[in-house]
XYZ file of C-alpha atoms in Angstrom:
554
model
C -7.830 -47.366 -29.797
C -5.664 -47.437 -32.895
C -6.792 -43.821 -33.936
C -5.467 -42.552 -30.136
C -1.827 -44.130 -31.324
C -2.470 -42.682 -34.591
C -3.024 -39.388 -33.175
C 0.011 -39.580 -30.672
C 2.311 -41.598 -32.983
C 1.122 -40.773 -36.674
C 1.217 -38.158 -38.815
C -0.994 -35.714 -40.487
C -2.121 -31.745 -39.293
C -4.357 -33.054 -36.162
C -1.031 -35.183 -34.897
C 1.847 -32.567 -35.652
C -0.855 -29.021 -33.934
C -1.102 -32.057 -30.957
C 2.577 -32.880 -30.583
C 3.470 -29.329 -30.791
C 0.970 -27.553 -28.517
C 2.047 -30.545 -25.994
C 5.418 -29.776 -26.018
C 4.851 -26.310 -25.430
C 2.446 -26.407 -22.654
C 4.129 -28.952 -20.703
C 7.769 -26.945 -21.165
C 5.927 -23.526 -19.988
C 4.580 -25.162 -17.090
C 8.083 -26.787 -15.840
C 9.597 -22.914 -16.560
C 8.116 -21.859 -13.639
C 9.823 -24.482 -11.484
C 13.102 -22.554 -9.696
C 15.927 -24.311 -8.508
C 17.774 -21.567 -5.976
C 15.755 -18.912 -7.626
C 17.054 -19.856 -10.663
C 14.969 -21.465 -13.765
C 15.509 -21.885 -17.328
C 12.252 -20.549 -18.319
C 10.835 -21.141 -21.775
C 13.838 -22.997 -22.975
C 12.100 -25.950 -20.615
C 10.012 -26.478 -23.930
C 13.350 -27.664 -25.989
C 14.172 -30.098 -23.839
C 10.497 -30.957 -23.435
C 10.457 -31.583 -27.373
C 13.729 -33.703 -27.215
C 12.446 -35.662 -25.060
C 8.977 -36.930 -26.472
C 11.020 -36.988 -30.366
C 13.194 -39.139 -27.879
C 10.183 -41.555 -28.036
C 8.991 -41.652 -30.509
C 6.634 -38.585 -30.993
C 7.863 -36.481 -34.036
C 5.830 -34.771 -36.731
C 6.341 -34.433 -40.534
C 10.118 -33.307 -41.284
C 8.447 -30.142 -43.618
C 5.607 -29.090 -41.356
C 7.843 -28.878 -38.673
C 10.749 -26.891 -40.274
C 8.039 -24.124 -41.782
C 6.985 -24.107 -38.142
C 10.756 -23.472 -36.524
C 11.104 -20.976 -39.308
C 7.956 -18.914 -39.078
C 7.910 -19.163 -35.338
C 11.606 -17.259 -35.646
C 10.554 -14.506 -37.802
C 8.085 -13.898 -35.243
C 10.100 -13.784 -32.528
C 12.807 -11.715 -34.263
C 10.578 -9.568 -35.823
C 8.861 -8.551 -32.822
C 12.197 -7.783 -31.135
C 13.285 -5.790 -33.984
C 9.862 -3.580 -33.911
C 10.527 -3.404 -29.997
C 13.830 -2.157 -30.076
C 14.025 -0.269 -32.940
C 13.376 2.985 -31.530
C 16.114 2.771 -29.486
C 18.346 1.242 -31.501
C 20.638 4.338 -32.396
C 19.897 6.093 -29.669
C 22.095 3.700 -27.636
C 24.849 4.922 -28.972
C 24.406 8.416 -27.297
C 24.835 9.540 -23.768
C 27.701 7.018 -22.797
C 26.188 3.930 -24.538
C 28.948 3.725 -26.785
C 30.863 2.268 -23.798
C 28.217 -0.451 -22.910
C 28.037 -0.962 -26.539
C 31.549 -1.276 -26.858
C 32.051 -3.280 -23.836
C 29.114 -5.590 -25.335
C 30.875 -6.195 -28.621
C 33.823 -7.206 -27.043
C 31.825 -10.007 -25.345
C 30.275 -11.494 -28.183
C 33.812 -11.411 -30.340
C 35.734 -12.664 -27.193
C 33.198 -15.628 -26.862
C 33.622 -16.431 -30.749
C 37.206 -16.075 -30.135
C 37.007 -18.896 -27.494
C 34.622 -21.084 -29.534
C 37.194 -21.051 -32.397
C 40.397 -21.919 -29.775
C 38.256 -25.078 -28.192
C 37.786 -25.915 -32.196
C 41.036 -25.899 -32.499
C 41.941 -27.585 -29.510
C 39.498 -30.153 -29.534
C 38.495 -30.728 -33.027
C 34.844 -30.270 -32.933
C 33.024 -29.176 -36.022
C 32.700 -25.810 -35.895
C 28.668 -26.160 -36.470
C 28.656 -28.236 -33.509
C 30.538 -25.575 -31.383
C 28.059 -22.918 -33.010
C 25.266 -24.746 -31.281
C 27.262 -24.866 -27.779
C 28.086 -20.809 -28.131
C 24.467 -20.213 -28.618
C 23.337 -22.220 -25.328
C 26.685 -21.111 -23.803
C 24.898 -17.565 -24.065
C 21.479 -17.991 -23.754
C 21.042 -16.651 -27.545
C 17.657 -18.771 -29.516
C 17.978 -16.215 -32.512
C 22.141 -17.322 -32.828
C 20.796 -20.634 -33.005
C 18.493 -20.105 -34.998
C 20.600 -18.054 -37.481
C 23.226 -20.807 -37.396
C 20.647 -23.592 -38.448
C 19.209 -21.488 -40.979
C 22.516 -20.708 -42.958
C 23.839 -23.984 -42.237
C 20.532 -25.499 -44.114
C 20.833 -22.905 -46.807
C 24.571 -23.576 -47.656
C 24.377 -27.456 -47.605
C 20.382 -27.871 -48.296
C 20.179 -30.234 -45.426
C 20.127 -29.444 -41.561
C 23.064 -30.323 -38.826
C 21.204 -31.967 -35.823
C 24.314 -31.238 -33.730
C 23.840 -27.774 -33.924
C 20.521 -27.881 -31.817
C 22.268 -30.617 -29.732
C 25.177 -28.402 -28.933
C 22.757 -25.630 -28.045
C 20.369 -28.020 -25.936
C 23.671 -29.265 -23.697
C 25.531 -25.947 -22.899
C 22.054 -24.262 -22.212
C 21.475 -24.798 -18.608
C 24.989 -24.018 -17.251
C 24.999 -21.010 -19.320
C 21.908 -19.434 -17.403
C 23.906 -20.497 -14.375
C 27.519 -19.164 -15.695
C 26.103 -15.582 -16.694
C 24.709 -15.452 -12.806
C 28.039 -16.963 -11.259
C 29.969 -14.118 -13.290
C 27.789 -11.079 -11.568
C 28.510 -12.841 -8.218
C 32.241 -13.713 -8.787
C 33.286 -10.114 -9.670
C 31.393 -8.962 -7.066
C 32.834 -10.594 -4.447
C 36.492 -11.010 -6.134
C 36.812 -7.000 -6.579
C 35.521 -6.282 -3.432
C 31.854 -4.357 -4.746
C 30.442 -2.651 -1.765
C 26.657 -1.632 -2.570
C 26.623 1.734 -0.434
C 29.637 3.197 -2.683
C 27.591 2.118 -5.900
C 24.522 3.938 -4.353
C 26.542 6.977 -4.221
C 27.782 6.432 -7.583
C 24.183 6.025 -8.911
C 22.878 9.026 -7.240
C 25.542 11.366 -9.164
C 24.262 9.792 -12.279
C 20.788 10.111 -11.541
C 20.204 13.233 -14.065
C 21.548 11.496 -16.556
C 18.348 9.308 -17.497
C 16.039 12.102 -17.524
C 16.081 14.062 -20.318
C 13.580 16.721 -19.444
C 13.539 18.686 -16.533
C 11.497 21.040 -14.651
C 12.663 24.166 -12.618
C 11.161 27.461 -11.508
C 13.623 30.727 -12.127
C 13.042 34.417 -10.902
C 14.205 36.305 -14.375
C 16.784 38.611 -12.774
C 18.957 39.536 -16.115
C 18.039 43.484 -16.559
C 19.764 43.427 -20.033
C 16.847 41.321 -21.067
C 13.652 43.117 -19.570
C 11.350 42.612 -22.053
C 13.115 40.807 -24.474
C 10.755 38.167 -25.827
C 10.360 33.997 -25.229
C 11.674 33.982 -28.934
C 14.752 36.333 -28.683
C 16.212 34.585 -25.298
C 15.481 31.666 -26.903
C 18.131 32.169 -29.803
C 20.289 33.860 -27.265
C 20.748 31.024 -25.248
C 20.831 28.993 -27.888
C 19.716 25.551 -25.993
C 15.992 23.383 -26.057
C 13.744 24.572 -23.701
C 10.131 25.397 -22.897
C 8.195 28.294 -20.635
C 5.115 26.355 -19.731
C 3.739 29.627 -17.823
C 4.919 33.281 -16.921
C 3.897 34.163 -13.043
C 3.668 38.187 -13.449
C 4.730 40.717 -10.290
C 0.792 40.897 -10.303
C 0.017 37.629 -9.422
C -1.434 36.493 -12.732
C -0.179 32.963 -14.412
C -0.442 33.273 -18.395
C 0.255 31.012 -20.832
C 3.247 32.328 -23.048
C 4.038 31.999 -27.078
C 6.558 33.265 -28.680
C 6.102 36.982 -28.984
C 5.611 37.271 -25.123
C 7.612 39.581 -23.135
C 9.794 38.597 -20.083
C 10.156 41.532 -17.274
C 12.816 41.078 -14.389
C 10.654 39.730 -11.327
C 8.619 37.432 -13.528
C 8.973 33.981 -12.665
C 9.403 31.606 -15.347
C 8.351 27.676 -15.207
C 10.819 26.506 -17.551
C 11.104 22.476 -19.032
C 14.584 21.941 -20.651
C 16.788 18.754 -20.725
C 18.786 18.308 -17.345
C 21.872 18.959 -18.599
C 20.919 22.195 -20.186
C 18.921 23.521 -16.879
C 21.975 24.998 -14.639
C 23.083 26.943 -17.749
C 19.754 28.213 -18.680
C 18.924 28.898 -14.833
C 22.132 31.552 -14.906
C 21.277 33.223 -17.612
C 17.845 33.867 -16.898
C 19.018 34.706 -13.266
C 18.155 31.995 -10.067
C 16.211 29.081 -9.032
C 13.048 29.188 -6.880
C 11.489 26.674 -5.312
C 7.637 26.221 -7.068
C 6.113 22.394 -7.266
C 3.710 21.832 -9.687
C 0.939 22.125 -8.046
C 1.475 25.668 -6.826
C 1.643 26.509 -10.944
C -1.487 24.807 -10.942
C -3.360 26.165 -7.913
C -2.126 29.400 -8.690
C -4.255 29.951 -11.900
C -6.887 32.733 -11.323
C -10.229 30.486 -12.229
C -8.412 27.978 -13.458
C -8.523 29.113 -16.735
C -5.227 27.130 -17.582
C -5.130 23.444 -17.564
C -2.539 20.517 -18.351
C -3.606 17.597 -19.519
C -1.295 14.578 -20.929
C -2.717 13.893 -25.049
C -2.178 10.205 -26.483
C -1.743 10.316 -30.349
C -3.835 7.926 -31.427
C -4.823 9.387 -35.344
C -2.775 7.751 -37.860
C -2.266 10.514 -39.981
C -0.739 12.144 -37.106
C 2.094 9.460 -37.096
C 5.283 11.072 -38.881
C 4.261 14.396 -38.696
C 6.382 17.364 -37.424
C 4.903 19.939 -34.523
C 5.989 22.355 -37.531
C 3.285 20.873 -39.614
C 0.307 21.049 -37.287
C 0.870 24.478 -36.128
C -1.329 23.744 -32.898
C 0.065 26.875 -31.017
C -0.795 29.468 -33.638
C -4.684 27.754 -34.221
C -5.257 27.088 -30.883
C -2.888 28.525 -28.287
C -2.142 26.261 -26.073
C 1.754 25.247 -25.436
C 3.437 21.614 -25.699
C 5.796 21.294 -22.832
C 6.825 17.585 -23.111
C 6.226 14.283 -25.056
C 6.840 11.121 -23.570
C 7.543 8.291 -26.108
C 7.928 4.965 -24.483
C 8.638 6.040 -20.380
C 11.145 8.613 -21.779
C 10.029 12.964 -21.277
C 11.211 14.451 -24.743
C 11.941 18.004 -25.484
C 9.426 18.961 -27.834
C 10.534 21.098 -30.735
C 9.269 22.374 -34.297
C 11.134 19.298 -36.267
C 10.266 16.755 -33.834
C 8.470 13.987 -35.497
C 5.127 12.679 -33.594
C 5.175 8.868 -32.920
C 1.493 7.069 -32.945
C 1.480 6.501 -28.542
C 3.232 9.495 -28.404
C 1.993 11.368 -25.256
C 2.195 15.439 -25.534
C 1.274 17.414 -22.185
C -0.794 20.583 -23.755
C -1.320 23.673 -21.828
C -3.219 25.824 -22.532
C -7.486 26.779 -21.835
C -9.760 23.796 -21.208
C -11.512 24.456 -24.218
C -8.233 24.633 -26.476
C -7.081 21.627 -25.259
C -10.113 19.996 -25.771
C -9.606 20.648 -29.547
C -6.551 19.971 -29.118
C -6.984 16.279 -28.123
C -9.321 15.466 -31.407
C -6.961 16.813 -33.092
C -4.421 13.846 -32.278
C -7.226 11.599 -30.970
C -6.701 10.627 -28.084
C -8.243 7.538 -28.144
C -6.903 4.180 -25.570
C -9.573 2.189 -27.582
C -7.585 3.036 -30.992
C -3.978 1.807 -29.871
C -5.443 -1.882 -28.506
C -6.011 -2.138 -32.593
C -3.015 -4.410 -34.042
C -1.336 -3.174 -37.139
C -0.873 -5.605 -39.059
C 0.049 -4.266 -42.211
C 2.877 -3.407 -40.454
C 3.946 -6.171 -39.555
C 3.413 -8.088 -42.754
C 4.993 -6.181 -44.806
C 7.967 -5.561 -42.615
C 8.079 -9.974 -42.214
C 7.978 -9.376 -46.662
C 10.306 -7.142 -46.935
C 12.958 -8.986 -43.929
C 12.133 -12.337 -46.150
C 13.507 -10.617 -49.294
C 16.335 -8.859 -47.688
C 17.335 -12.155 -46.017
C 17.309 -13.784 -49.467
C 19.400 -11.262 -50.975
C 22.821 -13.118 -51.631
C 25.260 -10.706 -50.474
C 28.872 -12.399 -51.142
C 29.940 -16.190 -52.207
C 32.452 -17.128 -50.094
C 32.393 -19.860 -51.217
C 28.552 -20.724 -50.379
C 26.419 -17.235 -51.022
C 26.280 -15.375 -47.852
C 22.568 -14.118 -46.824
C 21.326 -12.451 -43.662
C 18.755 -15.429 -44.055
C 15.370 -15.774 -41.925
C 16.490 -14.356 -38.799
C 18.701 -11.572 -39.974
C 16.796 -10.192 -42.415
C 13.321 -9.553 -40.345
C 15.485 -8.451 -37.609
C 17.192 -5.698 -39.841
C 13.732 -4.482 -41.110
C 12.166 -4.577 -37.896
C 15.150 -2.184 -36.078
C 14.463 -0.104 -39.229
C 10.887 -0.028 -39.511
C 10.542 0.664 -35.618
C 13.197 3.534 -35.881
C 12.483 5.127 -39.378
C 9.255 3.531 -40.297
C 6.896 6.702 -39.137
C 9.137 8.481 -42.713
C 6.421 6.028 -44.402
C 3.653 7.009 -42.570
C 3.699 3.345 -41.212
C 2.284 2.835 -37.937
C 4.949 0.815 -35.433
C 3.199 1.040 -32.391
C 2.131 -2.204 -30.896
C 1.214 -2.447 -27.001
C 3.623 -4.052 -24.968
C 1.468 -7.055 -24.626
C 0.679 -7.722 -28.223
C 4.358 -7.274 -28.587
C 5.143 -9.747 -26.014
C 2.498 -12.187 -27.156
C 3.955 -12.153 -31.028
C 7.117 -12.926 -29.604
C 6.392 -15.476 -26.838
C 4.120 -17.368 -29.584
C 7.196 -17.060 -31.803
C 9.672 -18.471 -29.782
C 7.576 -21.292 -28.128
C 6.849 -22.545 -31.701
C 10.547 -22.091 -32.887
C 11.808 -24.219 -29.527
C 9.533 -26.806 -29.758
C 10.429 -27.774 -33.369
C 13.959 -27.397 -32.364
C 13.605 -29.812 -30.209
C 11.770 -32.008 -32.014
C 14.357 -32.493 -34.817
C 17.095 -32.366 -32.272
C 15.569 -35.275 -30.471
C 16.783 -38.203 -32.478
C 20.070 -39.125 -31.290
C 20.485 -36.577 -28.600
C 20.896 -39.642 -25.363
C 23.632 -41.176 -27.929
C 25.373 -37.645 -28.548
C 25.789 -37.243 -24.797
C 27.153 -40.559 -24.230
C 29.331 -40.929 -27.292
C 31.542 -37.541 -25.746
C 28.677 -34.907 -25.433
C 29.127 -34.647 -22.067
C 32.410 -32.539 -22.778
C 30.448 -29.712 -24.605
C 28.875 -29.056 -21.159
C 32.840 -27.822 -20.329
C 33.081 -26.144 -23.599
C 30.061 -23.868 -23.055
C 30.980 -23.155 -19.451
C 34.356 -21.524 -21.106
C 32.628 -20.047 -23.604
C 30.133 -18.567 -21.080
C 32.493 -17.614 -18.100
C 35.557 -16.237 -19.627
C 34.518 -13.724 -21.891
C 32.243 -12.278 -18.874
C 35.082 -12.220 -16.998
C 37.598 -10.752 -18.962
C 35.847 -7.837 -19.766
C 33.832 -7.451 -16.557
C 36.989 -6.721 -14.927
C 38.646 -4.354 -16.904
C 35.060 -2.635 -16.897
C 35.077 -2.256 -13.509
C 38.815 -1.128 -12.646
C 39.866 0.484 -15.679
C 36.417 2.167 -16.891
C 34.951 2.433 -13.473
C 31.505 1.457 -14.349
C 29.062 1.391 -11.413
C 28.270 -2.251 -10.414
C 24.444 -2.486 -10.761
C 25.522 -1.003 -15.038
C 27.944 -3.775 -15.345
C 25.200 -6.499 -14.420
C 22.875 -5.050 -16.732
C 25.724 -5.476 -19.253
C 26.821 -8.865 -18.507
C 22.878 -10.306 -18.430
C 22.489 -7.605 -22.040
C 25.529 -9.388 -23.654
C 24.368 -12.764 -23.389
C 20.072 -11.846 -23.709
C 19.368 -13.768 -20.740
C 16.500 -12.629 -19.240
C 16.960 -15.035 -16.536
C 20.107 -13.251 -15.372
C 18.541 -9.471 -15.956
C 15.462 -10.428 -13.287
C 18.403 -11.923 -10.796
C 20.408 -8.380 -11.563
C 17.490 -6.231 -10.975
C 16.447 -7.783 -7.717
C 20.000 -7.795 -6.238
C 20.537 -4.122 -7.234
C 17.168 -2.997 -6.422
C 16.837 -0.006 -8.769
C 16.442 -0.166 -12.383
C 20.480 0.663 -13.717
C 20.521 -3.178 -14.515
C 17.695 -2.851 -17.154
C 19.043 0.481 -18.508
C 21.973 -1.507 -18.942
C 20.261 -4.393 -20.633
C 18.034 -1.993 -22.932
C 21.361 -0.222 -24.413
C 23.141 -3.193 -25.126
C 20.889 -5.600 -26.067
C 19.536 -4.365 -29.677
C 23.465 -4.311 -31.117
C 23.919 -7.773 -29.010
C 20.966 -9.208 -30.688
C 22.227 -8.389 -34.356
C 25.911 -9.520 -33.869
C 24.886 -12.778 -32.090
C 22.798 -13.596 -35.032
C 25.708 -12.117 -37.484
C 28.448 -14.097 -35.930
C 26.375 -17.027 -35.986
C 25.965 -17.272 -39.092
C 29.404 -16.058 -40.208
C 30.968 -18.444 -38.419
C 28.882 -21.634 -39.889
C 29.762 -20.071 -43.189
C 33.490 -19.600 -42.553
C 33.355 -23.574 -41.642
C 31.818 -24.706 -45.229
């Protein structure tokens, strides 16, 4: 039985692919245990690893820091790809106040780290690793141990051991917060329902409404002339004519008063372009639909699927003029667009063409429209965005006085927001399905946390008993008060609506945990909206500040 030791005790590629893909299996299977609803999830496999390095079962010190390292570009990568697109846009339509509120968190937490430093005299790398568990961040930590290793050439087991302790109470600090400001400022969730119906148009940014054309200075002006005149995005889908007959219009169409106009615009812009034209009428869809003599109009939603569409302006395809059909909307991940000439197409982009069933038949192989296409991965993509986030993370950008680097995390993580957001300027294809997405990333991160905890298992029992208990305080500070703090003056001096400001709190620290208890206490989706605007800036400061702060230290 000496080669069954071997195997579980030894070394080699057979003992460190066993270890590893124990670890992980037996830490997914105890994340699905909840304790009061609440459970740590896939973090389950770093303590899973600490415990079996505990004793005895480790693997080879290189294989398993190439393994932590590639299993973090993966996971930051795929974030970085995910978010991308949305990365600047958070900024617009009153983001900028999540994102502000956000970025007060993460510097008010540092802020704390560096006052229990002070007060206590911990290493700073040490207290890196507790801010990282204290807020549920892997990349931090992983960003931390990375420019740590680079700047000394050897790697702080403390860090991971920091991280490993403040962990649990930091899923369960991040939860308490929601709850304490809830109850301590008095929330009551039929005012926020109120709240969140007046802000209901705000997260749809194309509208449909039906108008009677009543303005006689315009009778038969065309689509194209009240277009400039109003001077706002919008699309007539169809033109219902005094006669009864529905027709599809283009630009040189003429308007007469009594026509009735299906018009798609962005929500904001619909009252304003409703008065103009003259008033609203009530038509659903389906009447447009049912209304067509011989249905010789049809809708019909298109998936871009052709690569060569992917970059490509409406401008550039001139589909109206060849085949006469109209583009009233594109949806690009769950979100209605307002198409326009200079809007760039998106590969899972999908357009909704009007037009004859025969036109939008040509139509569709014209941008594919092929499911079977999109469940191809792209890898080129992706490898030569994980090149090109290697070199930029090499890149020594200051000496101060070790050279400062964006390093293995931060560089991917740049390229990837980039390459998601931009990367269609380069013809490169950035559409993944969600659940390739979430596989890269789950793969990633399960790898990265079970060598973590590996090489943080070695002296962890002796780092609680010689005083690591007291970093379990230190991250509960480090968690609560910077929640706190801000929460507050969120909710009585900027007045945000209670179901936002628990998507913001759970966004801040990237706790999914806390985002699924917010989203079934709130019952509607604000929470995730929430989440999804602040969590592509959180990501790239917590992995910043990380590594700023081990670098300030050195």
């Amino acid at each position: 039985m000496e080669w069954l030791h071997t195997l579980f005790f030894g070394g080699g590629i057979a003992h460190a692919v066993l270890i590893l893909a124990l670890v992980i299996t037996l830490g997914i299977l105890l994340g699905k245990v909840r304790i009061g609803g609440i459970s740590l999830g896939i973090t389950w496999i770093l303590f899973v690893g600490i415990a079996m390095s505990h004793f005895g079962m480790t693997i080879d010190g290189e294989v398993r820091q190439f393994v932590q390292e590639f299993g973090l570009i993966l996971f930051v990568f795929s974030i970085g790809l995910q978010v991308g697109p949305g990365f600047f846009s958070s900024f617009k339509h009153g983001g900028l106040t999540l994102v502000g509120c956000a970025t007060a968190i993460v510097l008010l937490g540092v802020a704390v780290t560096y006052v229990i430093h002070l007060a206590t005299g911990t290493p700073i790398p040490t207290m890196v690793g507790i801010l990282s568990g204290a807020v549920t961040n892997t990349p931090g930590l992983g960003a931390a141990q990375q420019a740590y290793a680079d700047a000394t050439g050897y790697n702080d087991p403390t860090i991971a051991l920091g991280y490993a302790v403040a962990y649990p109470l930091g899923v369960v600090g991040i939860i308490f917060s929601m709850i304490f400001i809830r109850y301590a400022l008095h929330v009551k969730f039929e005012k926020e329902d109120e709240g969140l119906a007046a802000l209901s148009d705000e997260k749809k940014l194309a509208a449909k409404v039906s108008v009677e054309f009543t303005n006689a200075m315009l009778d038969g002006a065309t689509v194209e002339h009240v277009r400039e005149l109003i001077n706002r995005q919008f699309v007539i889908s169809r033109i219902l004519h005094a006669d009864g007959e529905i027709t599809m219009p283009d630009a040189d169409s003429t308007i007469r008063v009594g026509d009735r106009l299906w018009v798609i615009s962005r929500a904001e812009d619909s009252e304003a372009i409703v008065a103009f034209l003259g008033h609203r009428v009530e038509m659903n869809d389906e009447a447009w639909g049912n209304n067509t003599p011989d249905s010789v109009l049809i809708s019909r939603r298109i998936l871009i699927t052709k690569p060569s569409i992917n970059g490509k302006k409406f401008s550039d395809l001139h589909l109206r003029t060849r085949y006469g059909i109209t583009i009233t909307r594109v949806n690009r991940a769950g979100v209605d667009l307002i198409p326009y000439q200079g809007l760039e197409l998106q590969v899972g982009d999908r357009v909704m063409v009007v037009g004859t069933e025969k036109a939008v038949a040509k139509v569709a192989d014209v941008l594919g429209n092929s499911l079977k296409k999109l469940k191809q991965p792209n890898l080129v993509t992706i490898f030569v965005g994980i090149a090109l986030g290697v070199l930029l993370g090499s890149i020594p950008l200051m000496n101060v006085p070790q050279p400062v680097k964006l390093g293995l995390a931060g560089g991917p993580l740049i390229v990837a927001i980039l390459i998601g957001r931009f990367g269609t300027h380069f013809h490169l294809v950035t559409y993944t399905t969600m659940s390739a997405n979430l596989m890269l990333r789950e793969i990633g991160i399960a790898l990265f946390l079970a060598a973590v905890g590996i090489g943080a298992g070695d002296g962890f029992v002796d780092a609680i008993v010689g005083g690591g208990y007291r970093w379990i305080g230190y991250g509960v500070l480090i968690t609560v008060v910077p929640l706190l703090v801000v929460g507050i003056v969120a909710r009585l001096w900027l007045k945000m609506n209670y179901y936002t400001l628990m998507g913001l709190i759970a966004g801040s620290t990237t706790d999914p945990p806390a985002l699924a208890y917010a989203n079934a206490t709130a019952g509607n989706d604000m929470p995730a909206v929430g989440y999804s605007t602040v969590y592509p800036v959180v990501m790239f400061l917590r992995v910043l500040t990380a590594q700023v702060f081990i670098l300030f230290a050195l």
